[in-house]
Coordinates of C-alpha atoms (C1' of nucleotides) in Angstrom, one line a residue:
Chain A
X1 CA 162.2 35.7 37.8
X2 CA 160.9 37.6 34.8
X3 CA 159.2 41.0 35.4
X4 CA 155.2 40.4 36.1
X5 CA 153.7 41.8 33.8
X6 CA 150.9 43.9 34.4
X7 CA 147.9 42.3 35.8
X8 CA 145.2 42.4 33.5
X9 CA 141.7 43.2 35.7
X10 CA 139.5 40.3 35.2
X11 CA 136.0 40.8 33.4
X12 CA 133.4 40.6 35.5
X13 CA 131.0 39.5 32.6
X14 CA 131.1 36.8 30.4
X15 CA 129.3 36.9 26.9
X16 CA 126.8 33.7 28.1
X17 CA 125.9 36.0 31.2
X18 CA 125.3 39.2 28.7
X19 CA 123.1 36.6 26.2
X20 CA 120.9 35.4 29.3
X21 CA 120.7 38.7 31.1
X22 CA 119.2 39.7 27.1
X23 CA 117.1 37.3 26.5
X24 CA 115.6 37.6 30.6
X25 CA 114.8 41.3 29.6
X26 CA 113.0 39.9 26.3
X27 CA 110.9 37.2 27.5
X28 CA 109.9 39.7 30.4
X29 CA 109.3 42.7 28.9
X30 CA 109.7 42.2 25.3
X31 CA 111.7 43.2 22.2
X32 CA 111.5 46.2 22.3
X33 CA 112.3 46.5 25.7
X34 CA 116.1 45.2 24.8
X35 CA 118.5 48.7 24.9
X36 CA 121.6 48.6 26.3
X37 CA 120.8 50.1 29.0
X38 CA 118.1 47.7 30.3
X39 CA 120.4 44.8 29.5
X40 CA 123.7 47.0 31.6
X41 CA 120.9 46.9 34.5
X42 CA 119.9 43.5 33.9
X43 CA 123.4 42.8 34.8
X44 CA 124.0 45.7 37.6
X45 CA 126.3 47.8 35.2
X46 CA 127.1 50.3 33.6
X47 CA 125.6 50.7 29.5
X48 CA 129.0 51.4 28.5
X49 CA 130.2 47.9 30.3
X50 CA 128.5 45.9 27.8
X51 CA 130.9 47.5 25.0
X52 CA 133.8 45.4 26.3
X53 CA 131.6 42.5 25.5
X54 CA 129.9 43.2 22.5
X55 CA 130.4 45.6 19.7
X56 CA 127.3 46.8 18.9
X57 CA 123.8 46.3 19.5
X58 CA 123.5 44.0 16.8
X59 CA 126.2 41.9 18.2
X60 CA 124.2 42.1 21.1
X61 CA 121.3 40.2 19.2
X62 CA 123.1 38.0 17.8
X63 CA 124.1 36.4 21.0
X64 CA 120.5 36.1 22.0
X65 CA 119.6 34.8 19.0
X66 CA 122.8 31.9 19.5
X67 CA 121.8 31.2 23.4
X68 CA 118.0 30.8 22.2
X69 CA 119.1 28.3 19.2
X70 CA 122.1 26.8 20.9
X71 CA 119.5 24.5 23.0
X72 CA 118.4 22.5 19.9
X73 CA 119.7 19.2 19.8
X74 CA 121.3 19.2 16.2
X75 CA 122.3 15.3 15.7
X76 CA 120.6 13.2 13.7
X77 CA 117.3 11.3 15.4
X78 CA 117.3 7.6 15.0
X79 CA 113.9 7.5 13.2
X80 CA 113.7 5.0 10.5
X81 CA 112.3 7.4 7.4
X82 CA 113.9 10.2 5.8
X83 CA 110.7 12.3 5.9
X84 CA 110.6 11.5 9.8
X85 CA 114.5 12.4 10.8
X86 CA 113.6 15.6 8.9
X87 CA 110.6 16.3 10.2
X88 CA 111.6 15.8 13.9
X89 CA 114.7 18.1 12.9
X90 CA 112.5 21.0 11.9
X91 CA 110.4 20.5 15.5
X92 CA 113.5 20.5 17.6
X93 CA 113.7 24.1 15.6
X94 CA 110.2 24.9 16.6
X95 CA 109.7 24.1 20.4
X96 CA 113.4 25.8 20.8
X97 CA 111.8 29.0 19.4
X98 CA 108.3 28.3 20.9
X99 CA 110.0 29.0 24.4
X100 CA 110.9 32.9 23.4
X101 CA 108.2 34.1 21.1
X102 CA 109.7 37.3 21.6
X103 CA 112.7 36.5 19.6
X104 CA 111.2 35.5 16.7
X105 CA 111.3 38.9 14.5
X106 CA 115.4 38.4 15.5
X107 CA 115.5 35.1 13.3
X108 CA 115.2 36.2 9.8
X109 CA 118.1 38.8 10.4
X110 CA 120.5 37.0 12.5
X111 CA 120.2 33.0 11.8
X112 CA 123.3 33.5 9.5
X113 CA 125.5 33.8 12.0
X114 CA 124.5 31.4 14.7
X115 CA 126.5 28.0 14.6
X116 CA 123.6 25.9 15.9
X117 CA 122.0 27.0 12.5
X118 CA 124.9 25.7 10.9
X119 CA 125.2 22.1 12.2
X120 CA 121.3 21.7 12.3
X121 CA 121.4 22.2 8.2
X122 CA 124.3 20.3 8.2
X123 CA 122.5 17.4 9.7
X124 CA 119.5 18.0 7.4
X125 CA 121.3 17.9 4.8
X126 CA 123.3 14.5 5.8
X127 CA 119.6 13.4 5.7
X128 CA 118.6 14.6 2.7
X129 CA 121.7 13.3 1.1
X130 CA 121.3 9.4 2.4
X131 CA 117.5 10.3 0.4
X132 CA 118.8 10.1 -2.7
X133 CA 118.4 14.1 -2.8
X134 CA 121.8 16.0 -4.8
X135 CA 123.0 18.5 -6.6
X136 CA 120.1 21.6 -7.6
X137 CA 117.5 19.4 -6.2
X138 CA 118.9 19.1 -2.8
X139 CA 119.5 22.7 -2.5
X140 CA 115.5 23.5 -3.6
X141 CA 114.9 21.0 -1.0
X142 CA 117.0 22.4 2.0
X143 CA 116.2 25.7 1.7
X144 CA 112.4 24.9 0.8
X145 CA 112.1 23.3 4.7
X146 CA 114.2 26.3 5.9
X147 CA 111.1 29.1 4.1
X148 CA 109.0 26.8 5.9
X149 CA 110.2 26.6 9.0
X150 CA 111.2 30.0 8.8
X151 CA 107.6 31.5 7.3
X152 CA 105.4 28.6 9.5
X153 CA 106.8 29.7 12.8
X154 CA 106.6 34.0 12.6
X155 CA 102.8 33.4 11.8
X156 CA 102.5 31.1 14.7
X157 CA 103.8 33.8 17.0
X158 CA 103.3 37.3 14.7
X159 CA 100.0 35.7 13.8
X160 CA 96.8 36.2 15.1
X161 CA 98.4 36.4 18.6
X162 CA 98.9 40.6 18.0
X163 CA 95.3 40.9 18.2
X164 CA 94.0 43.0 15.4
X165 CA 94.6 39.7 12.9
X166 CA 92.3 37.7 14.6
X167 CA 89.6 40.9 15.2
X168 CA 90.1 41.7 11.5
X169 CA 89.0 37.9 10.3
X170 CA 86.2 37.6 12.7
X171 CA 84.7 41.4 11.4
X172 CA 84.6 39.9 7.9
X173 CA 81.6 40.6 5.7
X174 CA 80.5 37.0 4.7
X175 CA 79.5 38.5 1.4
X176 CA 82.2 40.2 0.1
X177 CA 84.9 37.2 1.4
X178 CA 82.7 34.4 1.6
X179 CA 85.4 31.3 1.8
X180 CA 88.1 33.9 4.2
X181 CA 85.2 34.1 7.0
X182 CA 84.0 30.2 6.2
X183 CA 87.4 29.3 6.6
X184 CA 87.8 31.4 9.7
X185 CA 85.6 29.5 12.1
X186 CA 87.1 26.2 11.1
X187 CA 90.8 27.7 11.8
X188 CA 89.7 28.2 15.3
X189 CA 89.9 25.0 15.9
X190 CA 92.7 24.0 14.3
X191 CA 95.5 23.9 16.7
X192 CA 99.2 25.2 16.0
X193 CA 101.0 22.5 16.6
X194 CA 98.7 20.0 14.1
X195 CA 98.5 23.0 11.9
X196 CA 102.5 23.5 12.0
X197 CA 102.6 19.2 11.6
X198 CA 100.3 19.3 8.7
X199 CA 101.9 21.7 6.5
X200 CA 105.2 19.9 7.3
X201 CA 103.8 17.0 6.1
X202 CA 102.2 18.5 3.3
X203 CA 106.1 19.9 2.4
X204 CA 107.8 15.9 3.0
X205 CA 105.4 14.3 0.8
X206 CA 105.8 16.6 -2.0
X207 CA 109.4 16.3 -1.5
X208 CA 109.0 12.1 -1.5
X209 CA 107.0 12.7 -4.7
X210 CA 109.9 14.7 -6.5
X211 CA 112.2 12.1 -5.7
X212 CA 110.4 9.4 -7.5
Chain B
X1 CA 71.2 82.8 4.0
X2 CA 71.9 80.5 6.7
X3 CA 75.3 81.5 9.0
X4 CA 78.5 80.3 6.6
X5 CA 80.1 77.5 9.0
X6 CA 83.6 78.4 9.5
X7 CA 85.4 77.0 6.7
X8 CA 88.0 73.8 8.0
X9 CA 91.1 74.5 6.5
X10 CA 91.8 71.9 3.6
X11 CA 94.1 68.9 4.6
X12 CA 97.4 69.9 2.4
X13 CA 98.4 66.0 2.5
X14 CA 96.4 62.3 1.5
X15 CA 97.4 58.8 3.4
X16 CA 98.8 58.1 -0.7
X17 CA 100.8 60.9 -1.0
X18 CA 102.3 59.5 2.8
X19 CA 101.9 56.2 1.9
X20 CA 104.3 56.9 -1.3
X21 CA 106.7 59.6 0.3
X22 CA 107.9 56.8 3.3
X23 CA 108.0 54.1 0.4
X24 CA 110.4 56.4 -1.5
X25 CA 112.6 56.9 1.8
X26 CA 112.5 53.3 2.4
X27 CA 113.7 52.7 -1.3
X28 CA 115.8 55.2 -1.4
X29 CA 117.6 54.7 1.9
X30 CA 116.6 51.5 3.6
X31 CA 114.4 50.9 6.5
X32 CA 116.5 52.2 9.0
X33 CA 115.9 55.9 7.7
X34 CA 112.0 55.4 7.9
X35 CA 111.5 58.1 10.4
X36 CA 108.5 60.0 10.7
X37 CA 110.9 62.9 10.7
X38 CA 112.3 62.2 7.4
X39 CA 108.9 61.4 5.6
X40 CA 108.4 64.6 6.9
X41 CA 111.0 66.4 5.4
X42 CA 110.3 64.2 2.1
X43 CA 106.8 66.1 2.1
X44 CA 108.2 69.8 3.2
X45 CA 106.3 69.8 6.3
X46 CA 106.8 69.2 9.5
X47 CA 106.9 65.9 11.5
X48 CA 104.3 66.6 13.8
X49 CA 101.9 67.1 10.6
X50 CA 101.7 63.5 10.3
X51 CA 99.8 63.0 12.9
X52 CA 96.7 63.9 11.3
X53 CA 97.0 61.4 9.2
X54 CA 98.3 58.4 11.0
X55 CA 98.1 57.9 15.0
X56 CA 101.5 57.0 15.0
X57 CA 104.6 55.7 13.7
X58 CA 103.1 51.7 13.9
X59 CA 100.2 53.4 11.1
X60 CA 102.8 54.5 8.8
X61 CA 104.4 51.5 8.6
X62 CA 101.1 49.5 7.7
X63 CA 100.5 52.7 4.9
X64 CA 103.8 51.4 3.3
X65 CA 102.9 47.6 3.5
X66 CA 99.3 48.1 1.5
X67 CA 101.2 50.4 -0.4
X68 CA 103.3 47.7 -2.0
X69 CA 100.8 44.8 -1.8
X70 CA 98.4 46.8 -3.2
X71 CA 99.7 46.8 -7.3
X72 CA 98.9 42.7 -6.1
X73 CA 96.5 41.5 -8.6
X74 CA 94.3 39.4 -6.6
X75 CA 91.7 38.5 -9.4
X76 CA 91.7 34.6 -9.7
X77 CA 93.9 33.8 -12.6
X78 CA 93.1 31.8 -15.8
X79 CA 94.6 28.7 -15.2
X80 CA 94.0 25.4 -16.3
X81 CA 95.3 23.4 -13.2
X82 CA 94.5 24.4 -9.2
X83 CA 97.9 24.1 -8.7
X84 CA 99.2 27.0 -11.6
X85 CA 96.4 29.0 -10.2
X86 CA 97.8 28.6 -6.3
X87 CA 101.3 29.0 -8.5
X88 CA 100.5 32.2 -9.8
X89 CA 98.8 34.3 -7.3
X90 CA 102.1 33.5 -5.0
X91 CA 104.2 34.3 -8.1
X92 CA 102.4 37.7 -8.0
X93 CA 102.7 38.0 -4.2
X94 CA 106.8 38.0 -4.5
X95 CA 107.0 39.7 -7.7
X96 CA 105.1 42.7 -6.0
X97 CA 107.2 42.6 -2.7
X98 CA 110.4 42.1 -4.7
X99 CA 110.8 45.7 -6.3
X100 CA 110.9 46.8 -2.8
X101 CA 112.8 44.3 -1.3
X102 CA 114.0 46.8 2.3
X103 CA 110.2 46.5 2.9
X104 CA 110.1 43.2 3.7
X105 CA 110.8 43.0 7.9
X106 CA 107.8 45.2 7.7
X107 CA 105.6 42.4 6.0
X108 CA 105.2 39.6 8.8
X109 CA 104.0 42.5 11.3
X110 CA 101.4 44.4 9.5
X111 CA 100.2 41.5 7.1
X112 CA 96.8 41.3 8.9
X113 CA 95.8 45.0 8.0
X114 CA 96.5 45.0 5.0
X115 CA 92.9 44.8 2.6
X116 CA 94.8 43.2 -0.2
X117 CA 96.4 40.0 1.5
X118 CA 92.2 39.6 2.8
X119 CA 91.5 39.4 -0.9
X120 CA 94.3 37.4 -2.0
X121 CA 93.3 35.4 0.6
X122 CA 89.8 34.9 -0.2
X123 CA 90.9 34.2 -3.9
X124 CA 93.5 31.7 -3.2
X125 CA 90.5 30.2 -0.5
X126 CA 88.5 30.1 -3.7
X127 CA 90.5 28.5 -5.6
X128 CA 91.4 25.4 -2.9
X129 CA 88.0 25.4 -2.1
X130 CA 87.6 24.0 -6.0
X131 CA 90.1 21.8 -5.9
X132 CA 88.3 19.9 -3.2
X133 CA 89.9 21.2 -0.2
X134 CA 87.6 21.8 2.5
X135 CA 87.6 22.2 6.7
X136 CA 90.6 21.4 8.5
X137 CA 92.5 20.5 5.3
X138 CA 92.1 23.8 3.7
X139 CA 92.9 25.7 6.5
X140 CA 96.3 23.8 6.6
X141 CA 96.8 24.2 2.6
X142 CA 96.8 27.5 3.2
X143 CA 98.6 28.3 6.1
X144 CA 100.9 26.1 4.5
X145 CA 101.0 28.6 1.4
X146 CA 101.8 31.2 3.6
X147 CA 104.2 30.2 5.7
X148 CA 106.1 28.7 2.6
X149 CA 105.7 32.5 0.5
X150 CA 106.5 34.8 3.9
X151 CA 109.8 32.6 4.4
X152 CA 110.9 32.0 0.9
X153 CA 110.5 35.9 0.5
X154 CA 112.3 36.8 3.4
X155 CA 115.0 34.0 3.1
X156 CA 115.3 35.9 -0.6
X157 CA 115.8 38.7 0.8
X158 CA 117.3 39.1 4.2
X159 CA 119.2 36.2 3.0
X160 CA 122.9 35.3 1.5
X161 CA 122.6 39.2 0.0
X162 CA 123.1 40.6 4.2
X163 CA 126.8 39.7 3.2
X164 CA 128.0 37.9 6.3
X165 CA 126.1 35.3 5.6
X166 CA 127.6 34.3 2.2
X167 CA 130.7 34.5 3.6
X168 CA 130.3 32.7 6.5
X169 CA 129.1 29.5 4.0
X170 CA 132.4 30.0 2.1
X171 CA 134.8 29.9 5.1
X172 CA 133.2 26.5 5.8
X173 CA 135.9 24.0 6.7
X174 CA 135.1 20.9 4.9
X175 CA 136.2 18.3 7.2
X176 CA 133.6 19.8 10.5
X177 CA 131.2 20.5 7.3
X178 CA 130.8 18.1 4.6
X179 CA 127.5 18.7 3.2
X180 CA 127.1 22.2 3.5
X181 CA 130.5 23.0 1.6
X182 CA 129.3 20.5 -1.0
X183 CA 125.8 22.4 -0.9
X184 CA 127.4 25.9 -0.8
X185 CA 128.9 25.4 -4.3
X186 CA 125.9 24.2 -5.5
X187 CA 123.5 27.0 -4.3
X188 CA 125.6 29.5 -6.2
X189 CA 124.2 28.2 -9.3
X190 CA 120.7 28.3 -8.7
X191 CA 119.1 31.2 -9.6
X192 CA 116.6 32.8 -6.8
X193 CA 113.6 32.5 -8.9
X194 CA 114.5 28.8 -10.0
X195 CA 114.4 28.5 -6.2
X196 CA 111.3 29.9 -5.4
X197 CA 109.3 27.9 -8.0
X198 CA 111.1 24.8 -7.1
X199 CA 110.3 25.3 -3.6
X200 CA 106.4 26.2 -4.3
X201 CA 106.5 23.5 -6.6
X202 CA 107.2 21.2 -3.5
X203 CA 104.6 21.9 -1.5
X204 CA 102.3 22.4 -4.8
X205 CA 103.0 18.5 -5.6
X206 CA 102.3 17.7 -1.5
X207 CA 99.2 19.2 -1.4
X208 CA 98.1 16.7 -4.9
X209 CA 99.3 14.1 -3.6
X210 CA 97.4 14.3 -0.2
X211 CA 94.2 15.6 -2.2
X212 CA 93.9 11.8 -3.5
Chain C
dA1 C1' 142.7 46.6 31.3
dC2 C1' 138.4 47.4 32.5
dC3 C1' 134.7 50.3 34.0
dT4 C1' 132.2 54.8 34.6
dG5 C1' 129.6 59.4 33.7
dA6 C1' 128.8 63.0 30.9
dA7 C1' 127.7 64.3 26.5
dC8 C1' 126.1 64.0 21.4
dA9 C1' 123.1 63.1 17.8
dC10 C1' 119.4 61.0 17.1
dC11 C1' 114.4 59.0 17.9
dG12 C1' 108.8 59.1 18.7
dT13 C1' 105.5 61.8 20.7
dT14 C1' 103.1 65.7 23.9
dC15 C1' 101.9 70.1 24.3
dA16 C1' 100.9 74.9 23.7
dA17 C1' 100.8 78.2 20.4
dG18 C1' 100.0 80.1 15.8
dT19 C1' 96.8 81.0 11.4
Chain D
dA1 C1' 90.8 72.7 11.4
dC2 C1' 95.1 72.2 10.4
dC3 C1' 100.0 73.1 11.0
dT4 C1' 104.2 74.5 13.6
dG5 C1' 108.3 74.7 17.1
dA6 C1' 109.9 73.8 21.3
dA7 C1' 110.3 70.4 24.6
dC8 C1' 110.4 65.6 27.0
dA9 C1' 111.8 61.1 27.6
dC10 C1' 114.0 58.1 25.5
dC11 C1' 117.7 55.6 22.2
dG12 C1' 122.8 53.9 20.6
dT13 C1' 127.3 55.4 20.8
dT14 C1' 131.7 58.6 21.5
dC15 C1' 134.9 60.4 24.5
dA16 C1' 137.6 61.6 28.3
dA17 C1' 138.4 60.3 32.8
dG18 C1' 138.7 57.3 36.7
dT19 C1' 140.8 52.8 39.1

DNA sequence: ACCTGAACACCGTTCAAGT
DNA sequence: ACCTGAACACCGTTCAAGT
């Protein structure tokens, strides 16, 4: 027999358990409410613990940005139009995010990294691609959808939802801002979803017009 | 003579000169060093002599936003065509957001206080509001507009230039990747403000097209 | 090898005191 | 009235020590 070698100790953690114990302490008590420390706790450990795991706080959103995103279901949908397949590829996006509003203001910085991001533009792009769309003109339209999505879902969930937006519209002088308080009472009762749908569509048409 | 009220001791500071000092820190050495400690120090005073000029750190940031947006001109442009007018005032948006580009995290948060998004608003209202949009339709054109400027910005900005995400498009492997290598190559050559415009552009010929 | 606890260098903000 | 300095309750992270 060879000499054992030393038995490693086992982890007691694995990086999925870190991600969900992260985003648990987000969607409870919000963003700012993820430190190390509440996630160690979270998890019954020590702060330092979490250092085996992860190198940094940053790391550390990363990962709950990936377990947030990794839920979308990035193959192509069997819808007939382009402008469908790409638009039901941009909701999948959407509803995944709708489920942790806290997360959002993570996005922007830490999409990059997440592999789910990768193989959902990958897939849109497959899409675009059987459209006819190449070259410069594919690229202005990939990353158009993606300053959509992007833009269209943070004021969904940074919008009038943090209080003083909405208060701020509804104390408008009609005088001095005549069409922003007009407009105001008909947004009201627009709702997000056919407000989110709408400005989709408004994106896919202009993008079937280009490609006349 | 009536009794000389005791004199109040003259405010050594204005919100500007704040407003300017944490935009110079920001500028200077990136959002992370906004602390009310070092805007502080930027001003020779003491941290704690903020406070009679903000309530608190959440203030300071939405100083610095209106401090930017504010060199916005948000008169209603010349303009032959709705859509160059739309065009313009969004141009003007970025343009005024891109010469402090650390700024922009801050933007989606404090957008709602700011006086000068109300009347770029209300302009940009205007100028739908001529072209025929009205009710629910114009509420969507605009949110539209928005969503498509606060994510093209930040997808500018917080974008490829982060670093890892450049390089995380480059180590692609083209077999798992096909499209998105091909892409990759292609999005080197277009310039950011060939981009933008191209992008706007979309959703500039979307909202024509469903105005008929 | 993995985990812990104390400690360091920061934060924002409260409070009591100075002029 | 306005400004200051010390202090408090936090952070992320380093380090030396435990098992």
């Amino acid at each position: 027999m060879y000499a054992v070698k030393a038995m490693p100790r086992p982890r007691s953690l694995t990086p999925a358990q870190l991600a969900s114990a992260a985003l648990a302490v987000i969607d409870r008590d919000g963003l700012s409410a993820l430190t190390m420390r509440a996630v160690a706790q979270e998890l019954g450990t020590s702060p330092m613990a979490l250092y085996r795991y992860v190198a940094d706080r940053d790391e550390l959103e990363a990962l709950v940005v990936e377990e947030v995103l990794s839920t979308v279901d990035t193959a192509a949908p069997p819808d007939e139009s382009w402008q469908d397949r790409v638009g039901v590829l941009v909701q999948r996006m959407r509803v995944a995010i709708g489920g942790h509003p806290a997360v959002v203001p993570l996005l922007p910085v830490h999409r990059h990294r997440s592999p789910t991001v990768l193989r959902w533009t990958e897939t849109v792009l497959g899409v675009l691609a059987e459209a006819g769309f190449a070259g410069t003109r594919r690229v202005v339209a990939l990353r158009a959808l993606l300053a959509y999505a992007v833009g269209a879902i943070q004021l969904e969930h940074l919008g009038p939802l943090s209080g003083s937006g909405t208060d701020a519209m509804a104390g408008l002088s009609p005088a001095e801002f005549p069409h922003l308080s007009a407009t105001a009472a008909d947004a009201r009762r627009v709702r997000p979803d056919a407000e989110f749908d709408g400005g989709l569509d408004l994106l896919l048409r202009g993008l079937a017009v280009s490609s006349d």
